[in-house]
Amino acid sequence: KQEVTQIPAALSVPEGENLVLNCSFTDSAIYNLQWFRQDPGKGLTSLLLIQSSQREQTSGRLNASLDKSSGRSTLYIAASQPGDSATYLCAVRPGGATNKLIFGTGTLLAVQP
Amino acid sequence: EAGVAQSPRYKIIEKRQSVAFWCNPISGHATLYWYQQILGQGPKLLIQFQNNGVVDDSQLPKDRFSAERLKGVDSTLKIQPAKLEDSAVYLCASSLGLAQPQHFGDGTRLSIL
């Protein structure tokens, strides 16, 4: 059974700092891995999607890496800003016919001005 | 394009009462998902539809939860009777197809007294 774990559960950093969020999964047979952002009272916004054949994806100040063999992904945020404050969730899509996503419990990020 | 619409945004009921949530996916999206997100946890897939057929309902508590997607567009999720542990945010998502990225609505926050 696939399990997804995220550490740390919460993180507080001063504005301008670079930071790394971690995600690990127990079964390396995945189709892709996705990082989402969730603001309070809102749904999920997709940030980056990495296919199983890829090693990393970049979008602006965000960079996500994937090491499928070791069951790990990291989300790197450069030059953090107060507007980056949110909960960050990673989710894996197992192989198979469905588009089911299995989520981690998230990292609550607070960027202090 | 308009996003995934959900209603109501908030609902408070007493245990053993029934409740229904509504979701209107993005126009043209064939696949629709209902997730349950308990406070402090990541979303968990309850049911997935492809058009008006069920693809995956393995984690839906079928003794009290039901869902339908008439005509392959809008969907409703019902809980009857509600239990205290059903307190959660219920998220609806849709995608063009089974292999496409999911787009999430803002969710319905359910509180059971």
XYZ file of N, CA and C in Angstrom:
678
model
N 0.849 -1.191 0.000
C 0.000 0.000 0.000
C 0.884 1.239 0.000
N 0.609 2.127 -0.936
C 1.423 3.346 -1.065
C 1.142 4.294 0.092
N 2.219 4.791 0.724
C 2.087 5.804 1.769
C 3.013 6.970 1.438
N 2.520 8.177 1.671
C 3.272 9.386 1.361
C 3.471 10.182 2.652
N 4.720 10.554 2.906
C 5.064 11.265 4.137
C 5.757 12.569 3.793
N 5.411 13.622 4.526
C 6.049 14.912 4.304
C 6.662 15.425 5.600
N 7.881 15.882 5.494
C 8.543 16.526 6.631
C 9.245 17.784 6.151
N 9.276 18.860 6.999
C 8.636 18.893 8.310
C 7.135 19.135 8.186
N 6.404 18.973 9.274
C 4.971 19.247 9.270
C 4.696 20.737 9.220
N 5.616 21.511 9.804
C 5.470 22.966 9.796
C 6.851 23.591 9.747
N 6.903 24.774 9.131
C 8.185 25.442 8.937
C 7.955 26.948 8.945
N 8.791 27.667 9.680
C 8.714 29.133 9.707
C 10.083 29.691 9.353
N 10.124 30.555 8.356
C 11.396 31.110 7.895
C 11.253 32.609 7.698
N 12.363 33.338 7.766
C 12.311 34.775 7.462
C 12.284 34.999 5.962
N 11.689 36.078 5.554
C 11.600 36.424 4.138
C 12.986 36.429 3.491
N 13.059 35.929 2.278
C 14.309 35.936 1.518
C 15.108 34.651 1.622
N 14.742 33.811 2.561
C 15.485 32.564 2.746
C 15.107 31.528 1.690
N 16.079 30.711 1.306
C 15.807 29.559 0.441
C 15.404 28.386 1.335
N 14.478 27.546 0.882
C 14.030 26.450 1.728
C 13.712 25.214 0.897
N 13.701 24.067 1.606
C 13.436 22.773 0.970
C 12.360 22.044 1.744
N 11.364 21.566 1.022
C 10.328 20.716 1.595
C 10.534 19.299 1.079
N 10.315 18.325 1.958
C 10.591 16.943 1.614
C 9.328 16.096 1.533
N 9.362 15.142 0.627
C 8.260 14.202 0.435
C 8.874 12.825 0.180
N 8.365 11.813 0.856
C 8.837 10.450 0.602
C 7.645 9.533 0.378
N 7.842 8.500 -0.420
C 6.772 7.552 -0.719
C 7.330 6.141 -0.668
N 6.483 5.184 -0.324
C 6.962 3.842 -0.007
C 7.065 2.927 -1.230
N 6.287 3.175 -2.263
C 6.284 2.322 -3.448
C 6.796 3.135 -4.641
N 7.907 2.698 -5.223
C 8.520 3.479 -6.305
C 7.790 3.337 -7.646
N 6.809 2.463 -7.715
C 6.064 2.261 -8.971
C 4.996 3.340 -9.107
N 5.435 4.531 -9.471
C 4.492 5.641 -9.624
C 4.466 6.110 -11.068
N 3.349 6.730 -11.439
C 3.194 7.291 -12.779
C 3.745 8.709 -12.818
N 3.427 9.494 -11.787
C 3.980 10.842 -11.645
C 3.845 11.314 -10.213
N 4.450 12.446 -9.910
C 4.366 13.069 -8.597
C 4.050 14.538 -8.809
N 3.196 15.066 -7.941
C 2.735 16.436 -8.110
C 2.856 17.185 -6.789
N 3.227 18.449 -6.880
C 3.243 19.340 -5.721
C 2.090 20.335 -5.867
N 1.334 20.490 -4.758
C 0.207 21.414 -4.716
C 0.430 22.442 -3.612
N -0.260 23.548 -3.768
C -0.319 24.573 -2.736
C -1.782 24.698 -2.298
N -2.000 24.830 -0.984
C -3.358 25.015 -0.470
C -3.380 26.207 0.485
N -4.135 27.239 0.127
C -4.327 28.400 0.991
C -5.522 28.138 1.907
N -5.556 28.767 3.080
C -6.645 28.518 4.034
C -8.019 28.705 3.412
N -8.888 27.717 3.586
C -10.253 27.804 3.066
C -10.363 27.652 1.567
N -9.287 27.244 0.926
C -9.298 27.125 -0.534
C -8.991 25.701 -0.974
N -9.209 25.466 -2.244
C -8.848 24.177 -2.808
C -7.357 24.112 -3.101
N -6.975 23.136 -3.878
C -5.563 22.902 -4.192
C -5.202 23.505 -5.542
N -4.029 24.133 -5.573
C -3.495 24.679 -6.821
C -2.253 23.889 -7.185
N -2.225 23.341 -8.389
C -1.075 22.564 -8.823
C 0.114 23.476 -9.093
N 1.265 23.118 -8.547
C 2.489 23.893 -8.738
C 3.395 23.258 -9.791
N 3.717 22.000 -9.591
C 4.632 21.296 -10.486
C 4.214 19.838 -10.575
N 4.363 19.259 -11.759
C 4.100 17.835 -11.966
C 5.341 17.226 -12.602
N 5.847 16.144 -12.002
C 7.029 15.458 -12.526
C 6.607 14.070 -12.964
N 6.824 13.758 -14.224
C 6.552 12.409 -14.710
C 7.610 11.454 -14.158
N 7.291 10.175 -14.105
C 8.198 9.193 -13.504
C 9.527 9.113 -14.234
N 9.547 9.498 -15.506
C 10.781 9.440 -16.299
C 11.637 10.707 -16.146
N 11.110 11.709 -15.437
C 11.829 12.972 -15.293
C 12.545 13.037 -13.943
N 13.543 13.930 -13.877
C 14.289 14.093 -12.642
C 13.891 15.378 -11.909
N 13.469 16.394 -12.678
C 13.089 17.640 -12.034
C 12.223 18.488 -12.954
N 11.532 19.448 -12.317
C 10.729 20.425 -13.029
C 10.921 21.770 -12.343
N 10.899 22.829 -13.145
C 11.107 24.173 -12.600
C 10.002 25.097 -13.077
N 9.586 25.993 -12.164
C 8.626 27.030 -12.516
C 8.936 28.243 -11.659
N 9.525 29.266 -12.281
C 9.856 30.470 -11.533
C 10.833 30.186 -10.409
N 10.423 30.526 -9.179
C 11.293 30.309 -8.020
C 11.165 28.893 -7.448
N 10.383 28.056 -8.071
C 10.151 26.698 -7.574
C 10.898 25.675 -8.415
N 11.477 24.705 -7.714
C 12.127 23.591 -8.397
C 11.791 22.318 -7.644
N 11.271 21.339 -8.352
C 10.950 20.062 -7.733
C 11.813 18.977 -8.346
N 12.351 18.113 -7.510
C 13.148 16.993 -7.988
C 12.474 15.695 -7.609
N 12.813 14.644 -8.351
C 12.250 13.323 -8.092
C 13.345 12.264 -8.194
N 13.485 11.472 -7.135
C 14.365 10.310 -7.145
C 13.471 9.110 -6.881
N 12.992 8.523 -7.967
C 11.994 7.466 -7.839
C 12.555 6.234 -7.129
N 13.807 5.900 -7.404
C 14.386 4.679 -6.838
C 14.477 4.750 -5.322
N 14.720 5.949 -4.794
C 14.805 6.084 -3.340
C 13.485 6.533 -2.730
N 12.472 6.795 -3.560
C 11.156 7.193 -3.056
C 11.141 8.572 -2.443
N 11.818 9.525 -3.088
C 11.900 10.865 -2.509
C 11.693 11.955 -3.554
N 11.105 13.053 -3.080
C 10.987 14.259 -3.876
C 11.229 15.454 -2.975
N 11.807 16.503 -3.543
C 11.980 17.736 -2.785
C 11.403 18.897 -3.582
N 10.874 19.860 -2.861
C 10.426 21.117 -3.453
C 11.304 22.217 -2.891
N 12.031 22.881 -3.792
C 12.935 23.955 -3.417
C 12.265 25.283 -3.758
N 12.195 26.163 -2.761
C 11.639 27.504 -2.984
C 12.756 28.508 -2.762
N 13.072 29.266 -3.777
C 14.146 30.257 -3.689
C 13.585 31.615 -3.276
N 14.381 32.328 -2.495
C 14.048 33.705 -2.109
C 12.595 33.815 -1.644
N 12.287 33.131 -0.573
C 10.894 33.034 -0.110
C 10.295 34.417 0.180
N 8.966 34.496 -0.021
C 8.215 35.731 0.197
C 7.021 35.454 1.104
N 6.518 36.460 1.814
C 5.333 36.225 2.665
C 4.162 35.614 1.895
N 4.021 35.943 0.620
C 2.956 35.374 -0.200
C 3.103 33.892 -0.455
N 4.258 33.330 -0.115
C 4.464 31.880 -0.258
C 3.861 31.117 0.916
N 3.427 31.820 1.940
C 2.847 31.165 3.125
C 1.595 30.398 2.737
N 1.591 29.109 3.016
C 0.494 28.211 2.638
C 0.869 26.809 3.104
N -0.027 25.860 2.859
C 0.296 24.451 3.070
C 0.685 23.850 1.722
N 1.785 23.117 1.711
C 2.286 22.480 0.495
C 2.093 20.970 0.621
N 1.432 20.409 -0.374
C 1.109 18.979 -0.379
C 1.783 18.314 -1.566
N 2.331 17.139 -1.337
C 2.783 16.339 -2.475
C 1.836 15.161 -2.640
N 1.694 14.705 -3.860
C 0.789 13.598 -4.164
C 1.410 12.731 -5.248
N 1.265 11.431 -5.111
C 1.754 10.511 -6.139
C 0.570 9.865 -6.839
N 0.738 9.645 -8.111
C -0.229 8.871 -8.884
C 0.380 7.495 -9.101
N -0.207 6.476 -8.469
C 0.324 5.131 -8.684
C 0.093 4.699 -10.129
N 0.802 3.720 -10.584
C 0.531 3.180 -11.892
C -0.831 2.519 -11.901
N -1.407 2.359 -13.066
C -2.724 1.741 -13.146
C -3.684 2.563 -13.962
N -4.907 2.049 -14.064
C -5.878 2.651 -14.966
C -6.499 3.934 -14.434
N -6.532 4.106 -13.117
C -7.200 5.279 -12.579
C -6.229 6.446 -12.475
N -6.769 7.632 -12.241
C -5.972 8.838 -12.046
C -5.937 9.198 -10.568
N -6.035 8.188 -9.716
C -6.086 8.393 -8.273
C -4.815 9.051 -7.773
N -4.939 10.034 -6.892
C -3.796 10.669 -6.252
C -3.766 10.268 -4.783
N -2.560 9.958 -4.294
C -2.370 9.666 -2.880
C -1.529 10.790 -2.302
N -2.101 11.479 -1.319
C -1.496 12.690 -0.782
C -0.725 12.442 0.507
N 0.295 13.283 0.721
C 0.925 13.384 2.022
C 0.100 14.286 2.922
N 0.567 14.478 4.149
C -0.185 15.270 5.113
C 0.133 16.755 5.027
N 1.142 17.120 4.243
C 1.406 18.520 3.985
C 2.436 19.143 4.910
N 3.021 20.239 4.442
C 3.915 21.077 5.239
C 3.326 22.478 5.286
N 3.071 22.966 6.488
C 2.547 24.325 6.674
C 3.712 25.293 6.739
N 3.801 26.161 5.734
C 4.914 27.104 5.622
C 4.464 28.509 6.002
N 5.240 29.141 6.876
C 5.002 30.552 7.224
C 6.279 31.325 6.914
N 6.171 32.337 6.067
C 7.310 33.186 5.733
C 7.108 34.527 6.421
N 7.995 34.822 7.329
C 7.864 36.032 8.143
C 8.468 37.238 7.435
N 7.727 38.349 7.361
C 8.266 39.563 6.692
C 9.351 40.228 7.535
N -11.178 30.262 -18.271
C -12.284 29.313 -18.125
C -12.737 29.276 -16.673
N -14.020 28.988 -16.474
C -14.541 28.888 -15.119
C -13.960 27.640 -14.462
N -13.728 27.752 -13.132
C -13.156 26.627 -12.409
C -14.226 25.671 -11.937
N -13.820 24.738 -11.082
C -14.748 23.783 -10.493
C -15.580 24.510 -9.431
N -16.886 24.414 -9.547
C -17.780 25.088 -8.604
C -18.352 24.089 -7.610
N -18.354 24.471 -6.344
C -18.921 23.604 -5.309
C -19.869 24.423 -4.444
N -20.909 23.763 -3.967
C -21.801 24.402 -3.001
C -22.410 23.352 -2.086
N -22.770 23.725 -0.846
C -22.481 25.022 -0.238
C -21.011 25.128 0.158
N -20.558 26.269 0.601
C -19.183 26.410 1.087
C -19.053 25.877 2.505
N -20.076 26.042 3.289
C -20.064 25.586 4.676
C -21.400 24.913 4.997
N -21.340 23.906 5.874
C -22.551 23.230 6.307
C -22.332 22.731 7.720
N -23.296 23.017 8.588
C -23.258 22.520 9.964
C -24.524 21.707 10.186
N -24.359 20.468 10.620
C -25.509 19.604 10.897
C -25.250 18.835 12.183
N -26.295 18.222 12.697
C -26.138 17.350 13.866
C -25.909 15.919 13.391
N -25.269 15.146 14.241
C -25.029 13.741 13.875
C -26.368 13.049 13.638
N -26.303 12.099 12.746
C -27.456 11.302 12.295
C -28.329 12.035 11.271
N -28.057 13.319 11.022
C -28.790 14.002 9.951
C -28.159 13.650 8.611
N -28.820 14.045 7.537
C -28.276 13.815 6.204
C -27.843 15.143 5.594
N -26.931 15.048 4.621
C -26.399 16.249 3.975
C -26.008 15.902 2.551
N -26.074 16.894 1.667
C -25.688 16.679 0.273
C -24.821 17.833 -0.205
N -23.827 17.489 -1.011
C -22.934 18.484 -1.598
C -23.058 18.401 -3.119
N -22.831 19.545 -3.750
C -22.972 19.609 -5.196
C -21.668 20.082 -5.841
N -21.365 19.547 -7.018
C -20.156 19.923 -7.733
C -20.469 20.081 -9.220
N -19.999 21.190 -9.789
C -20.080 21.414 -11.232
C -18.669 21.494 -11.779
N -18.236 20.510 -12.555
C -16.847 20.487 -13.021
C -16.601 21.503 -14.130
N -15.357 21.620 -14.510
C -14.996 22.475 -15.638
C -15.636 21.892 -16.899
N -16.157 22.760 -17.733
C -16.852 22.322 -18.928
C -15.964 21.428 -19.792
N -16.501 20.290 -20.178
C -15.760 19.373 -21.040
C -14.910 18.359 -20.310
N -14.817 18.487 -18.997
C -14.015 17.528 -18.228
C -14.813 16.244 -18.008
N -14.244 15.136 -18.475
C -14.950 13.867 -18.405
C -14.807 13.172 -17.054
N -13.714 13.469 -16.361
C -13.424 12.758 -15.110
C -13.691 13.676 -13.916
N -14.373 13.140 -12.932
C -14.733 13.922 -11.737
C -14.376 13.115 -10.513
N -13.848 13.810 -9.489
C -13.362 13.171 -8.262
C -13.970 13.860 -7.040
N -14.252 13.063 -6.011
C -14.607 13.587 -4.689
C -13.524 13.125 -3.707
N -12.966 14.096 -2.976
C -11.976 13.822 -1.947
C -12.508 14.280 -0.591
N -12.072 13.588 0.456
C -12.352 13.999 1.836
C -11.035 14.436 2.477
N -11.020 15.646 3.041
C -9.811 16.130 3.717
C -10.134 16.444 5.166
N -9.684 15.551 6.051
C -9.846 15.760 7.487
C -8.763 16.726 7.953
N -9.080 17.552 8.935
C -8.165 18.576 9.423
C -6.784 17.985 9.743
N -5.749 18.586 9.161
C -4.387 18.141 9.430
C -3.928 16.986 8.569
N -4.777 16.541 7.647
C -4.420 15.428 6.771
C -4.482 15.853 5.310
N -3.907 15.035 4.448
C -4.044 15.266 3.020
C -5.378 14.732 2.526
N -5.828 15.187 1.367
C -7.091 14.677 0.816
C -7.027 13.183 0.546
N -8.165 12.513 0.713
C -8.289 11.094 0.425
C -9.398 10.910 -0.597
N -9.097 10.184 -1.672
C -10.091 9.972 -2.718
C -11.240 9.118 -2.209
N -12.472 9.609 -2.403
C -13.655 8.831 -2.050
C -14.205 8.095 -3.273
N -14.353 8.826 -4.368
C -14.946 8.233 -5.558
C -14.481 9.000 -6.787
N -14.355 8.271 -7.889
C -13.927 8.841 -9.163
C -14.890 8.379 -10.245
N -15.374 9.344 -11.038
C -16.277 9.057 -12.148
C -15.560 9.312 -13.475
N -15.836 8.494 -14.451
C -15.455 8.768 -15.824
C -16.779 8.892 -16.575
N -17.092 10.117 -17.028
C -18.434 10.431 -17.525
C -19.437 10.093 -16.405
N -20.401 9.255 -16.618
C -21.320 8.963 -15.518
C -21.106 7.581 -14.925
N -19.963 6.953 -15.234
C -19.637 5.653 -14.671
C -18.588 5.757 -13.579
N -18.682 4.883 -12.583
C -17.745 4.879 -11.463
C -16.471 4.122 -11.843
N -15.312 4.774 -11.653
C -14.023 4.152 -11.936
C -13.426 3.538 -10.669
N -13.552 4.268 -9.548
C -12.950 3.818 -8.289
C -13.787 4.353 -7.144
N -14.342 3.476 -6.345
C -15.052 3.888 -5.123
C -14.605 3.026 -3.963
N -13.385 2.538 -4.017
C -12.895 1.591 -3.026
C -12.800 2.183 -1.612
N -12.681 3.502 -1.489
C -12.552 4.115 -0.169
C -13.818 4.867 0.241
N -14.897 4.641 -0.461
C -16.175 5.282 -0.115
C -16.918 4.416 0.904
N -17.252 4.973 2.075
C -18.017 4.191 3.076
C -19.455 4.025 2.596
N -19.689 2.955 1.901
C -20.945 2.819 1.155
C -22.175 2.618 2.039
N -21.944 2.338 3.331
C -23.109 2.201 4.208
C -23.750 3.553 4.506
N -22.994 4.647 4.289
C -23.560 5.961 4.605
C -23.331 7.001 3.512
N -22.356 6.775 2.668
C -22.034 7.733 1.605
C -22.559 7.209 0.269
N -23.063 8.145 -0.534
C -23.441 7.798 -1.900
C -23.116 8.987 -2.806
N -22.887 8.701 -4.071
C -22.586 9.764 -5.028
C -23.144 9.375 -6.375
N -23.525 10.394 -7.115
C -24.000 10.147 -8.466
C -23.552 11.274 -9.384
N -23.499 10.953 -10.647
C -23.126 11.947 -11.658
C -24.045 11.729 -12.853
N -25.216 12.301 -12.730
C -26.213 12.142 -13.779
C -25.780 12.900 -15.025
N -25.984 12.314 -16.179
C -25.681 12.925 -17.470
C -24.204 13.258 -17.638
N -23.360 12.747 -16.754
C -21.926 12.923 -16.920
C -21.422 14.333 -16.730
N -22.190 15.193 -16.019
C -21.732 16.570 -15.800
C -21.659 16.834 -14.299
N -22.729 17.424 -13.722
C -22.755 17.722 -12.288
C -22.747 16.437 -11.473
N -22.316 16.603 -10.216
C -22.306 15.452 -9.316
C -22.785 15.874 -7.941
N -23.401 14.942 -7.228
C -23.764 15.172 -5.831
C -23.179 14.062 -4.975
N -22.748 14.427 -3.792
C -22.246 13.495 -2.787
C -23.164 13.615 -1.575
N -23.662 12.496 -1.083
C -24.593 12.506 0.035
C -24.058 11.685 1.194
N -24.342 12.136 2.398
C -24.006 11.396 3.608
C -25.304 11.221 4.402
N -25.616 9.949 4.730
C -26.836 9.672 5.479
C -26.727 8.331 6.181
N -26.699 8.294 7.511
C -26.669 9.410 8.451
C -25.238 9.857 8.728
N -25.062 11.120 9.073
C -23.726 11.642 9.341
C -23.232 11.230 10.725
N -21.924 11.008 10.819
C -21.259 10.714 12.083
C -20.272 11.831 12.399
N -19.867 11.915 13.648
C -18.937 12.970 14.061
C -17.651 12.931 13.238
N -17.185 11.720 12.909
C -15.913 11.603 12.188
C -16.008 12.030 10.725
N -17.206 12.393 10.265
C -17.362 12.885 8.895
C -17.037 14.366 8.785
N -16.771 15.012 9.902
C -16.372 16.425 9.867
C -15.089 16.557 9.058
N -15.153 17.336 7.983
C -14.028 17.423 7.052
C -14.357 18.457 5.985
N -13.380 18.690 5.115
C -13.632 19.449 3.890
C -13.792 18.451 2.764
N -14.847 18.616 1.984
C -15.098 17.729 0.852
C -14.754 18.491 -0.429
N -13.733 17.988 -1.094
C -13.210 18.633 -2.295
C -13.663 17.897 -3.537
N -14.054 18.650 -4.536
C -14.378 18.089 -5.841
C -13.276 18.522 -6.808
N -12.895 17.636 -7.700
C -11.907 17.953 -8.723
C -12.376 17.376 -10.048
N -11.854 17.929 -11.131
C -12.174 17.372 -12.439
C -10.942 17.414 -13.331
N -10.939 16.556 -14.339
C -9.856 16.537 -15.308
C -10.433 16.178 -16.678
N -9.699 16.565 -17.723
C -10.164 16.290 -19.080
C -10.361 14.799 -19.299
N -9.430 14.039 -18.771
C -9.486 12.601 -18.921
C -8.716 11.944 -17.806
N -8.620 10.628 -17.865
C -8.009 9.865 -16.777
C -6.539 10.215 -16.579
N -5.828 10.607 -17.610
C -4.390 10.851 -17.487
C -4.051 12.329 -17.384
N -5.052 13.180 -17.237
C -4.842 14.622 -17.253
C -4.791 15.209 -15.841
N -4.132 16.389 -15.680
C -4.060 17.024 -14.356
C -5.442 17.337 -13.792
N -5.553 17.234 -12.470
C -6.813 17.504 -11.794
C -6.879 18.967 -11.351
N -8.056 19.553 -11.492
C -8.326 20.924 -11.064
C -9.331 20.869 -9.921
N -9.025 21.556 -8.824
C -9.828 21.437 -7.619
C -10.732 22.643 -7.394
N -11.903 22.370 -6.814
C -12.764 23.428 -6.315
C -12.322 23.850 -4.918
N -13.016 24.857 -4.350
C -12.643 25.362 -3.030
C -13.164 24.503 -1.882
N -14.035 23.555 -2.172
C -14.465 22.615 -1.144
C -15.686 23.055 -0.358
N -16.282 22.078 0.327
C -17.370 22.313 1.275
C -16.875 21.879 2.640
N -16.915 22.809 3.604
C -16.482 22.474 4.961
C -17.684 21.997 5.756
N -17.651 20.743 6.193
C -18.755 20.133 6.933
C -18.387 19.991 8.401
N -19.240 20.510 9.265
C -19.064 20.348 10.708
C -20.249 19.567 11.257
N -19.944 18.526 12.034
C -20.989 17.701 12.643
C -21.012 17.982 14.137
N -22.175 18.340 14.645
C -22.293 18.655 16.084
C -22.815 17.455 16.863
